Each structure stands twice: as structure tokens, then as C-alpha cells.
């Protein structure tokens, strides 16, 4: 009979169980709902009429009554569940408040205020404090009695959190201890006040990065001076990532007996190096230098149109992704990153349509110095990547030095030298 009455529905039992109703109570509520559904079916059948239609409508009526009864039970059970949960949370909050009150009381009792230093007594005779062995005491920063406090706080999660906060607070109250570096400051003790006095300060020691971090710093920023690098947004993280990449590349996790794995690792190393050249701007600088030298050689041959290319290539080194355009020297003017000397040359070109030999030489010196400096900057990292690639059986020239492709322009005497002349 119980299975037959399932025709009125079976929903709601699982949810009642999740809300904490016992299996016996769930079954009792189902029985009551099915009984109401059965009464609804019987009521419709007693009304008479077409038998099939009466049965269908009676079943529909029974299902509605069953669903309504179970829905009422679910609502009642949910309200009861929510009330219990609210009471439980309130009790937890009251317990937490009580625990916090105990913690606050314990912390207040364990606080030790700061104590000022007591200067040692000055000897003034046989009856002075100094004569009886009295000595001064050093200052003591405010603190907490952790020996008493820790066992109390460690007993609860709230207490453990408070303990961590108190440790941080005590460090702050104690202040920073300063270590006097050797050969950095000349200090004397004032015999009257017993305080330290700085007599002279030498030049500050420059902290520099070394190893792979230093190499990466030179590659990307042209300096290994820590104080300068800290003022460059993102520099420290970028240097750390590149140094880590180099160390991982030195110890590849591959089977060195597998030719395919080795070749793939070589390709990965080459790609990493090419990425470093791009990110550091070395590839851009080499390309612009080569373009400048080619234009410079044309200018020596009397090609006045080459002057615009001179200005463009030298300016793009300082504004690689900016506003400078190849066909418009005016875009060089007013760009903060471009040196004044280059902007003045651009202004002269705009005004007169050409550059003087002296102006060309000045621009060339900028390029010459830049190429020399950038070569120095990339050399340590270049050596590292070539060593990594060589360890994989690769060739040095696979790790390319972009400045090897930069050719100095021929001088005017070479250009004008007669064919076959000595």
C-alpha cells in the first residue's frame, strides 16, 4: 500500500533529512501527506461522473494535497533549523566575547611600561652612591610579559592571533637597532652625557648586486647599484626572474642522452636569450645603430636626405615605442626621454633641411658611445647563455650578439679613395 501511495509524489523527504528531521518523523509526515492526498482522491470519486475523468482529477487533487502538506512540513522544519542555527551562532558570539574579555584582561596585566635609563652616580666622595657600588641601568622599552601571557593565549584561536599581534607590537615598541658599520662613521662617547656622538661620516658604501642578479641588472638597466635599482619600478622583480631563469637553464631537467630533448632545450635557450635581448632594448639599440651608420655613410657621400634617417635612428634609441616618426623630425621635439643635443639637431634639420658636418659627428659620437656601453652591459649575460648552450652541445654563434652585426661606417677617405689606389 505504501508503494502504491507514491503515485501522489515522493519529493521533500531528502530535504527534510538535510534539515535535521529523523527518518521516523520523515515517514510520519509522509504518511500524513499521503493520507490527505487519499482523502482528496476519495472526495472526487464520491462526486460521481465519468469514471476515468474522476480518477484523473482525483489523482491530480491528491498530488496537490500531498505537495502542499510536504511543503508545509519543509517550511516548518526550515524555520526551526534557522532558529537553531541563529541560537548556535549567538552562543558562539557570546563565548567569543567572553574569551576576548579574558584575553584583554590578561594582556592588560602583562603590559610592562617603558623604563627610562638611570645614569650612574657621579663619584663625589666616600659616602656617594658610587662608593657603595651603585650603578646606572639601561633604558628598557615597553614590553609584555610573554612568559606569563603565552600559556593563556595559546589555549584558543583568538588568543593565538592576539599573541602574534603582540609580538609585532613589542618589536615596534623596542625600535630599530642600528649597527655601526666599520670605517663608515667615527663615533665617540661624550664623557659628560655618556651619549654617542657622530664626529664624521664617510662616503656611504654602495651596495651592488653580484652574480646572475648583477648580470641581469647590467643587461636591463646598465647598473648594478642597488640604491638606483630600487627607484626603478619593477626592476627588482624583473632581475630576480631573469636570474632564476638562468639558474634553471644551467640545470635542465631533461635526458641528455635524448637528442630530441637536447635540441628542444637548445631552442628554448636561444629563444630565452632572444627574449632578453628584446626586453632589455639591446636588439632595438643594435638595429638603430646599424641604421644610423648606414645613413651616416650616405651623408658622407653627399646624400642630404640621409640626415633625417640619422635623427630618426638615434632618437628611437631613447624613444623605442613612442611618438618619433621616420618622416617627421618634429616628433622628436619635446620628448622628455630624448637628450637636448638630439632635439637641437632635429630643430636644425627642420629649419635648414640638412645638418652640418659637426652636428653629424656629434650624433655619431652618441651612437658610438651607446654601442660601446650596451656591449659592456650585455657581455656577462651573453657569456652565461653561451655557456648554457655550449653545455647542450650548441655553438656560440647560436647565442647571437646583435652588436656583432653593427658595422662602423667607412670614413670619407675610404669612400673617396680611387679604385685600385693604395
Short mmCIF file of C-alpha atoms in Angstrom, two decimals:
data_model
loop_
_atom_site.label_atom_id
_atom_site.label_comp_id
_atom_site.label_asym_id
_atom_site.label_seq_id
_atom_site.Cartn_x
_atom_site.Cartn_y
_atom_site.Cartn_z
CA UNK A 1 0.00 0.00 0.00
CA UNK A 2 2.85 2.35 0.90
CA UNK A 3 4.43 1.92 -2.54
CA UNK A 4 1.05 2.44 -4.25
CA UNK A 5 0.59 5.78 -2.47
CA UNK A 6 3.83 7.04 -4.06
CA UNK A 7 1.70 7.98 -7.04
CA UNK A 8 0.94 11.21 -5.17
CA UNK A 9 4.65 12.11 -5.06
CA UNK A 10 7.90 11.37 -3.19
CA UNK A 11 9.58 14.77 -3.13
CA UNK A 12 10.66 16.57 0.05
CA UNK A 13 11.99 13.64 2.06
CA UNK A 14 15.64 14.21 1.22
CA UNK A 15 15.46 17.92 2.05
CA UNK A 16 13.77 17.18 5.38
CA UNK A 17 16.66 14.86 6.19
CA UNK A 18 19.19 17.59 5.38
CA UNK A 19 17.33 19.94 7.70
CA UNK A 20 17.78 17.52 10.60
CA UNK A 21 14.47 15.59 10.69
CA UNK A 22 14.77 11.99 11.84
CA UNK A 23 13.80 9.14 9.46
CA UNK A 24 10.85 8.22 11.69
CA UNK A 25 9.50 11.78 11.64
CA UNK A 26 10.02 11.97 7.88
CA UNK A 27 7.98 8.78 7.40
CA UNK A 28 5.25 10.05 9.74
CA UNK A 29 4.96 13.30 7.79
CA UNK A 30 4.82 11.37 4.51
CA UNK A 31 2.06 9.17 5.87
CA UNK A 32 0.05 12.24 6.88
CA UNK A 33 0.58 13.88 3.48
CA UNK A 34 -0.39 10.68 1.65
CA UNK A 35 -3.49 10.35 3.85
CA UNK A 36 -4.58 13.86 2.88
CA UNK A 37 -3.95 13.02 -0.77
CA UNK A 38 -6.01 9.83 -0.42
CA UNK A 39 -8.90 11.79 1.14
CA UNK A 40 -8.77 14.20 -1.80
CA UNK A 41 -8.93 11.32 -4.29
CA UNK A 42 -11.87 9.73 -2.44
CA UNK A 43 -13.74 13.01 -2.27
CA UNK A 44 -13.54 13.42 -6.02
CA UNK A 45 -14.64 9.84 -6.70
CA UNK A 46 -17.69 10.27 -4.43
CA UNK A 47 -18.80 13.19 -6.58
CA UNK A 48 -19.52 10.78 -9.41
CA UNK A 49 -19.41 11.45 -13.13
CA UNK A 50 -17.24 9.88 -15.80
CA UNK A 51 -15.13 7.21 -14.11
CA UNK A 52 -11.90 7.85 -16.00
CA UNK A 53 -12.17 11.58 -15.62
CA UNK A 54 -13.00 11.23 -11.93
CA UNK A 55 -9.92 9.11 -11.33
CA UNK A 56 -7.64 11.52 -13.24
CA UNK A 57 -8.98 14.57 -11.44
CA UNK A 58 -8.85 12.73 -8.12
CA UNK A 59 -5.18 11.87 -8.66
CA UNK A 60 -4.41 15.47 -9.54
CA UNK A 61 -6.21 16.65 -6.43
CA UNK A 62 -4.33 14.11 -4.33
CA UNK A 63 -0.96 15.17 -5.73
CA UNK A 64 -1.70 18.83 -4.96
CA UNK A 65 -2.70 17.98 -1.39
CA UNK A 66 0.42 15.82 -0.94
CA UNK A 67 2.68 18.56 -2.30
CA UNK A 68 1.05 21.23 -0.11
CA UNK A 69 1.34 19.09 3.01
CA UNK A 70 5.02 18.30 2.38
CA UNK A 71 5.72 21.95 1.56
CA UNK A 72 4.23 23.00 4.91
CA UNK A 73 6.41 20.45 6.68
CA UNK A 74 9.50 21.74 4.84
CA UNK A 75 8.68 25.30 5.78
CA UNK A 76 8.19 24.43 9.44
CA UNK A 77 11.37 22.38 9.52
CA UNK A 78 13.37 25.15 7.77
CA UNK A 79 12.18 27.77 10.25
CA UNK A 80 13.13 25.51 13.12
CA UNK A 81 16.53 24.83 11.56
CA UNK A 82 17.19 28.53 11.04
CA UNK A 83 16.20 29.32 14.59
CA UNK A 84 18.56 26.67 15.98
CA UNK A 85 21.37 27.97 13.74
CA UNK A 86 20.74 31.54 14.91
CA UNK A 87 20.83 30.45 18.55
CA UNK A 88 24.01 28.48 17.92
CA UNK A 89 25.74 31.46 16.30
CA UNK A 90 24.61 33.76 19.09
CA UNK A 91 26.03 31.38 21.65
CA UNK A 92 29.32 31.21 19.76
CA UNK A 93 29.47 35.02 19.63
CA UNK A 94 28.80 35.26 23.36
CA UNK A 95 31.53 32.71 24.05
CA UNK A 96 33.94 34.58 21.74
CA UNK A 97 33.15 37.86 23.51
CA UNK A 98 33.78 36.25 26.88
CA UNK A 99 37.07 34.78 25.68
CA UNK A 100 38.14 38.15 24.25
CA UNK A 101 37.37 39.83 27.56
CA UNK A 102 39.64 37.33 29.34
CA UNK A 103 42.34 37.89 26.70
CA UNK A 104 42.11 41.69 27.07
CA UNK A 105 42.36 41.39 30.85
CA UNK A 106 45.40 39.12 30.59
CA UNK A 107 47.12 41.42 28.08
CA UNK A 108 46.50 44.49 30.27
CA UNK A 109 48.00 42.69 33.26
CA UNK A 110 51.06 41.56 31.29
CA UNK A 111 51.96 45.01 29.93
CA UNK A 112 55.24 46.41 31.20
CA UNK A 113 55.68 50.17 30.59
CA UNK A 114 58.91 51.66 29.34
CA UNK A 115 61.60 52.42 31.89
CA UNK A 116 63.94 55.37 31.41
CA UNK A 117 67.67 54.90 31.71
CA UNK A 118 69.25 55.68 35.09
CA UNK A 119 72.61 57.38 34.79
CA UNK A 120 75.34 56.02 37.03
CA UNK A 121 76.03 58.23 40.09
CA UNK A 122 78.94 60.64 39.86
CA UNK A 123 81.61 59.93 42.47
CA UNK A 124 81.54 62.81 44.98
CA UNK A 125 83.21 61.30 48.00
CA UNK A 126 83.35 58.25 50.26
CA UNK A 127 79.62 58.43 51.07
CA UNK A 128 78.38 58.73 47.47
CA UNK A 129 76.27 56.11 45.79
CA UNK A 130 79.17 55.18 43.56
CA UNK A 131 81.24 54.36 46.60
CA UNK A 132 78.62 51.80 47.65
CA UNK A 133 78.60 50.07 44.27
CA UNK A 134 75.53 51.75 42.81
CA UNK A 135 75.46 51.64 39.02
CA UNK A 136 73.23 53.03 36.29
CA UNK A 137 70.68 50.93 34.43
CA UNK A 138 69.95 50.98 30.71
CA UNK A 139 66.61 52.11 29.33
CA UNK A 140 64.01 49.43 28.79
CA UNK A 141 61.40 49.64 26.06
CA UNK A 142 57.75 48.90 26.80
CA UNK A 143 57.05 45.18 26.59
CA UNK A 144 54.75 42.32 27.51
CA UNK A 145 55.38 39.50 29.98
CA UNK A 146 55.17 36.71 27.45
CA UNK A 147 56.29 34.06 29.93
CA UNK A 148 53.02 34.57 31.83
CA UNK A 149 50.89 35.55 28.86
CA UNK A 150 51.80 32.89 26.27
CA UNK A 151 50.22 29.83 28.02
CA UNK A 152 46.92 31.74 28.37
CA UNK A 153 46.82 32.96 24.77
CA UNK A 154 47.88 29.68 23.18
CA UNK A 155 44.72 27.98 24.51
CA UNK A 156 42.34 29.49 21.90
CA UNK A 157 42.46 30.60 18.24
CA UNK A 158 41.62 34.17 19.33
CA UNK A 159 44.45 34.08 21.81
CA UNK A 160 46.96 32.78 19.27
CA UNK A 161 46.01 35.60 16.90
CA UNK A 162 46.41 38.14 19.69
CA UNK A 163 49.79 36.66 20.60
CA UNK A 164 51.06 37.21 17.07
CA UNK A 165 49.84 40.81 17.11
CA UNK A 166 51.53 41.43 20.45
CA UNK A 167 54.87 40.07 19.22
CA UNK A 168 54.69 42.52 16.31
CA UNK A 169 53.73 45.36 18.67
CA UNK A 170 56.62 44.61 21.01
CA UNK A 171 59.09 44.72 18.14
CA UNK A 172 57.69 48.12 17.13
CA UNK A 173 57.91 49.42 20.71
CA UNK A 174 61.51 48.24 21.03
CA UNK A 175 62.53 50.30 17.99
CA UNK A 176 65.17 49.50 15.40
CA UNK A 177 68.67 48.59 16.45
CA UNK A 178 71.34 50.23 14.31
CA UNK A 179 74.64 48.51 13.74
CA UNK A 180 77.58 50.82 13.21
CA UNK A 181 79.49 49.72 10.13
CA UNK A 182 83.26 49.62 10.21
CA UNK A 183 85.02 52.57 8.58
CA UNK A 184 81.70 54.26 7.92
CA UNK A 185 81.25 56.55 10.94
CA UNK A 186 83.62 57.97 13.51
CA UNK A 187 81.88 57.87 16.91
CA UNK A 188 82.91 59.00 20.34
CA UNK A 189 81.28 58.70 23.77
CA UNK A 190 80.59 62.06 25.39
CA UNK A 191 82.16 61.82 28.87
CA UNK A 192 79.51 64.16 30.34
CA UNK A 193 76.32 62.71 28.88
CA UNK A 194 77.57 59.18 28.10
CA UNK A 195 75.84 59.51 24.72
CA UNK A 196 77.24 58.60 21.33
CA UNK A 197 78.21 61.47 19.08
CA UNK A 198 78.96 61.19 15.36
CA UNK A 199 82.17 63.08 14.67
CA UNK A 200 82.40 62.39 10.92
CA UNK A 201 80.64 60.31 8.29
CA UNK A 202 82.45 58.81 5.33
CA UNK A 203 81.01 58.22 1.90
CA UNK A 204 78.20 55.67 2.07
CA UNK A 205 79.10 52.20 0.90
CA UNK A 206 77.43 51.44 -2.41
CA UNK A 207 75.54 48.16 -2.30
CA UNK A 208 75.84 46.29 -5.58
CA UNK A 209 74.23 43.18 -6.97
CA UNK A 210 76.56 40.39 -7.96
CA UNK A 211 76.42 37.08 -9.76
CA UNK A 212 73.49 36.45 -12.05
CA UNK A 213 71.46 39.18 -10.38
CA UNK A 214 74.23 41.66 -11.15
CA UNK A 215 74.48 40.42 -14.74
CA UNK A 216 70.74 40.78 -15.26
CA UNK A 217 70.78 44.26 -13.72
CA UNK A 218 73.50 45.39 -16.13
CA UNK A 219 71.67 43.83 -19.05
CA UNK A 220 68.34 45.52 -18.36
CA UNK A 221 69.27 48.75 -16.60
CA UNK A 222 73.00 49.37 -17.14
CA UNK A 223 73.79 49.42 -13.42
CA UNK A 224 74.17 47.01 -10.52
CA UNK A 225 73.79 49.78 -7.91
CA UNK A 226 71.03 48.61 -5.54
CA UNK A 227 70.03 52.14 -4.49
CA UNK A 228 69.43 53.10 -8.13
CA UNK A 229 67.60 49.89 -8.99
CA UNK A 230 65.19 50.31 -6.08
CA UNK A 231 63.99 53.55 -7.63
CA UNK A 232 63.08 51.83 -10.91
CA UNK A 233 59.53 50.38 -10.75
CA UNK A 234 59.53 46.61 -11.20
CA UNK A 235 63.33 46.36 -11.57
CA UNK A 236 64.00 44.08 -8.60
CA UNK A 237 61.32 41.55 -9.63
CA UNK A 238 62.48 41.56 -13.25
CA UNK A 239 66.09 40.97 -12.22
CA UNK A 240 65.09 38.17 -9.86
CA UNK A 241 63.05 36.42 -12.56
CA UNK A 242 65.88 36.58 -15.11
CA UNK A 243 68.46 35.32 -12.59
CA UNK A 244 66.17 32.42 -11.67
CA UNK A 245 65.65 31.62 -15.37
CA UNK A 246 69.40 31.47 -15.93
CA UNK A 247 69.94 29.17 -12.95
CA UNK A 248 67.21 26.80 -14.13
CA UNK A 249 68.66 26.79 -17.64
CA UNK A 250 72.05 25.77 -16.25
CA UNK A 251 70.50 22.61 -14.81
CA UNK A 252 67.91 21.48 -17.38
CA UNK A 253 65.60 18.69 -16.24
CA UNK A 254 65.97 16.64 -19.42
CA UNK A 255 67.51 13.38 -20.54
CA UNK A 256 70.82 14.50 -22.04
CA UNK A 257 71.06 11.19 -23.90
CA UNK A 258 67.90 12.04 -25.84
CA UNK A 259 68.91 14.08 -28.95
CA UNK A 260 65.41 15.47 -29.44
CA UNK A 261 65.18 16.67 -25.84
CA UNK A 262 68.61 18.29 -26.10
CA UNK A 263 67.71 20.07 -29.36
CA UNK A 264 64.45 21.31 -27.85
CA UNK A 265 66.37 22.62 -24.83
CA UNK A 266 68.85 24.38 -27.12
CA UNK A 267 65.96 26.05 -28.96
CA UNK A 268 64.41 27.06 -25.64
CA UNK A 269 67.71 28.60 -24.51
CA UNK A 270 68.07 30.53 -27.77
CA UNK A 271 64.50 31.81 -27.52
CA UNK A 272 65.08 32.88 -23.92
CA UNK A 273 68.15 34.84 -24.98
CA UNK A 274 66.30 36.49 -27.86
CA UNK A 275 63.59 37.48 -25.38
CA UNK A 276 66.18 39.03 -23.06
CA UNK A 277 67.67 41.00 -25.97
CA UNK A 278 64.23 42.33 -26.79
CA UNK A 279 63.18 43.12 -23.21
CA UNK A 280 66.47 44.87 -22.41
CA UNK A 281 66.32 47.00 -25.55
CA UNK A 282 69.66 45.65 -26.80
CA UNK A 283 68.15 44.31 -30.03
CA UNK A 284 66.44 47.66 -30.69
CA UNK A 285 69.65 49.60 -29.99
CA UNK A 286 71.71 47.40 -32.33
CA UNK A 287 69.14 47.77 -35.11
CA UNK A 288 69.03 51.56 -34.72
CA UNK A 289 72.81 51.80 -34.60
CA UNK A 290 73.11 49.83 -37.83
CA UNK A 291 70.52 52.10 -39.47
CA UNK A 292 72.35 55.19 -38.24
CA UNK A 293 75.73 54.05 -39.56
CA UNK A 294 74.27 53.21 -42.97
CA UNK A 295 72.67 56.68 -43.17
CA UNK A 296 75.88 58.30 -41.93
CA UNK A 297 77.87 56.71 -44.75
CA UNK A 298 75.29 58.02 -47.23
CA UNK A 299 75.58 61.52 -45.75
CA UNK A 300 79.35 61.46 -46.35
CA UNK A 301 78.60 60.77 -49.99
CA UNK A 302 76.57 63.98 -50.14
CA UNK A 303 73.09 62.47 -49.74
CA UNK A 304 71.28 65.19 -47.75
CA UNK A 305 68.19 63.01 -47.36
CA UNK A 306 70.24 60.78 -45.06
CA UNK A 307 70.22 63.43 -42.31
CA UNK A 308 66.58 62.67 -41.49
CA UNK A 309 67.47 58.98 -41.05
CA UNK A 310 70.34 59.95 -38.71
CA UNK A 311 68.00 61.87 -36.43
CA UNK A 312 65.28 59.21 -36.54
CA UNK A 313 67.57 56.28 -35.66
CA UNK A 314 69.40 58.00 -32.81
CA UNK A 315 66.11 59.35 -31.39
CA UNK A 316 64.41 55.93 -31.48
CA UNK A 317 67.07 54.53 -29.14
CA UNK A 318 65.69 56.87 -26.47
CA UNK A 319 62.05 56.57 -27.56
CA UNK A 320 61.69 53.00 -28.89
CA UNK A 321 57.94 52.69 -28.52
CA UNK A 322 57.00 56.34 -28.54
CA UNK A 323 55.92 59.11 -30.85
CA UNK A 324 59.02 59.60 -33.00
CA UNK A 325 58.22 59.10 -36.70
CA UNK A 326 60.67 58.38 -39.52
CA UNK A 327 59.26 61.01 -41.87
CA UNK A 328 58.66 63.77 -39.34
CA UNK A 329 61.61 65.21 -37.41
CA UNK A 330 59.25 67.48 -35.47
CA UNK A 331 58.05 64.45 -33.49
CA UNK A 332 61.47 64.42 -31.80
CA UNK A 333 60.93 67.88 -30.29
CA UNK A 334 59.60 67.93 -26.72
CA UNK A 335 60.02 64.21 -25.96
CA UNK A 336 61.38 64.10 -22.36
CA UNK A 337 63.42 60.93 -22.83
CA UNK A 338 65.38 62.28 -25.81
CA UNK A 339 68.56 64.29 -24.90
CA UNK A 340 68.66 68.01 -25.71
CA UNK A 341 71.56 67.58 -28.13
CA UNK A 342 69.45 65.33 -30.36
CA UNK A 343 66.43 67.63 -30.13
CA UNK A 344 68.60 70.62 -31.17
CA UNK A 345 69.88 68.66 -34.17
CA UNK A 346 66.28 67.85 -35.13
CA UNK A 347 65.36 71.53 -34.84
CA UNK A 348 68.32 72.50 -37.07
CA UNK A 349 67.26 69.91 -39.64
CA UNK A 350 63.68 71.22 -39.61
CA UNK A 351 64.91 74.80 -40.08
CA UNK A 352 67.60 74.23 -42.72
CA UNK A 353 66.75 70.87 -44.26
CA UNK A 354 70.22 69.49 -43.53
CA UNK A 355 72.81 69.01 -40.80
CA UNK A 356 76.33 70.40 -40.58
CA UNK A 357 79.31 68.01 -40.53
CA UNK A 358 79.84 68.90 -36.86
CA UNK A 359 76.24 68.03 -35.98
CA UNK A 360 76.57 64.68 -37.76
CA UNK A 361 79.77 63.94 -35.85
CA UNK A 362 78.09 64.79 -32.55
CA UNK A 363 75.24 62.38 -33.28
CA UNK A 364 77.71 59.70 -34.34
CA UNK A 365 79.57 60.06 -31.06
CA UNK A 366 76.32 59.47 -29.19
CA UNK A 367 75.78 56.27 -31.18
CA UNK A 368 79.42 55.16 -30.78
CA UNK A 369 79.28 55.61 -27.00
CA UNK A 370 75.89 53.91 -26.78
CA UNK A 371 77.07 50.85 -28.73
CA UNK A 372 80.21 50.58 -26.57
CA UNK A 373 78.18 50.82 -23.36
CA UNK A 374 75.49 48.38 -24.46
CA UNK A 375 78.14 45.84 -25.49
CA UNK A 376 79.56 46.06 -21.97
CA UNK A 377 76.10 45.70 -20.44
CA UNK A 378 75.14 42.50 -22.29
CA UNK A 379 78.54 40.76 -22.11
CA UNK A 380 78.07 38.95 -18.72
CA UNK A 381 74.62 37.59 -19.65
CA UNK A 382 75.81 36.76 -23.18
CA UNK A 383 78.63 34.66 -21.70
CA UNK A 384 76.18 32.88 -19.38
CA UNK A 385 73.77 31.94 -22.17
CA UNK A 386 76.60 30.82 -24.45
CA UNK A 387 77.95 28.64 -21.67
CA UNK A 388 74.48 27.12 -21.14
CA UNK A 389 74.07 26.44 -24.86
CA UNK A 390 77.58 25.02 -25.17
CA UNK A 391 76.80 22.63 -22.31
CA UNK A 392 73.98 21.32 -24.51
CA UNK A 393 76.34 20.81 -27.44
CA UNK A 394 75.38 24.07 -29.18
CA UNK A 395 77.59 26.65 -30.90
CA UNK A 396 78.48 30.07 -29.53
CA UNK A 397 77.13 31.94 -32.54
CA UNK A 398 73.67 30.42 -31.92
CA UNK A 399 73.50 32.84 -28.97
CA UNK A 400 73.79 35.92 -31.07
CA UNK A 401 75.42 39.19 -30.08
CA UNK A 402 73.37 41.78 -32.01
CA UNK A 403 76.24 44.24 -31.93
CA UNK A 404 78.46 41.88 -33.94
CA UNK A 405 76.25 42.80 -36.92
CA UNK A 406 76.70 46.54 -36.38
CA UNK A 407 79.32 47.80 -38.84
CA UNK A 408 81.10 51.09 -38.33
CA UNK A 409 80.72 53.37 -41.38
CA UNK A 410 83.65 53.93 -43.69
CA UNK A 411 85.45 57.24 -43.36
CA UNK A 412 85.41 59.88 -46.05
CA UNK A 413 88.96 58.98 -47.11
CA UNK A 414 87.87 55.39 -47.75
CA UNK A 415 84.79 56.49 -49.67
CA UNK A 416 86.74 58.88 -51.91
CA UNK A 417 89.77 56.61 -52.38
CA UNK A 418 90.33 55.97 -56.14
CA UNK A 419 89.65 52.41 -57.29
CA UNK A 420 92.87 50.40 -57.25
CA UNK A 421 94.66 53.11 -55.28
CA UNK A 422 96.91 52.43 -52.29
#
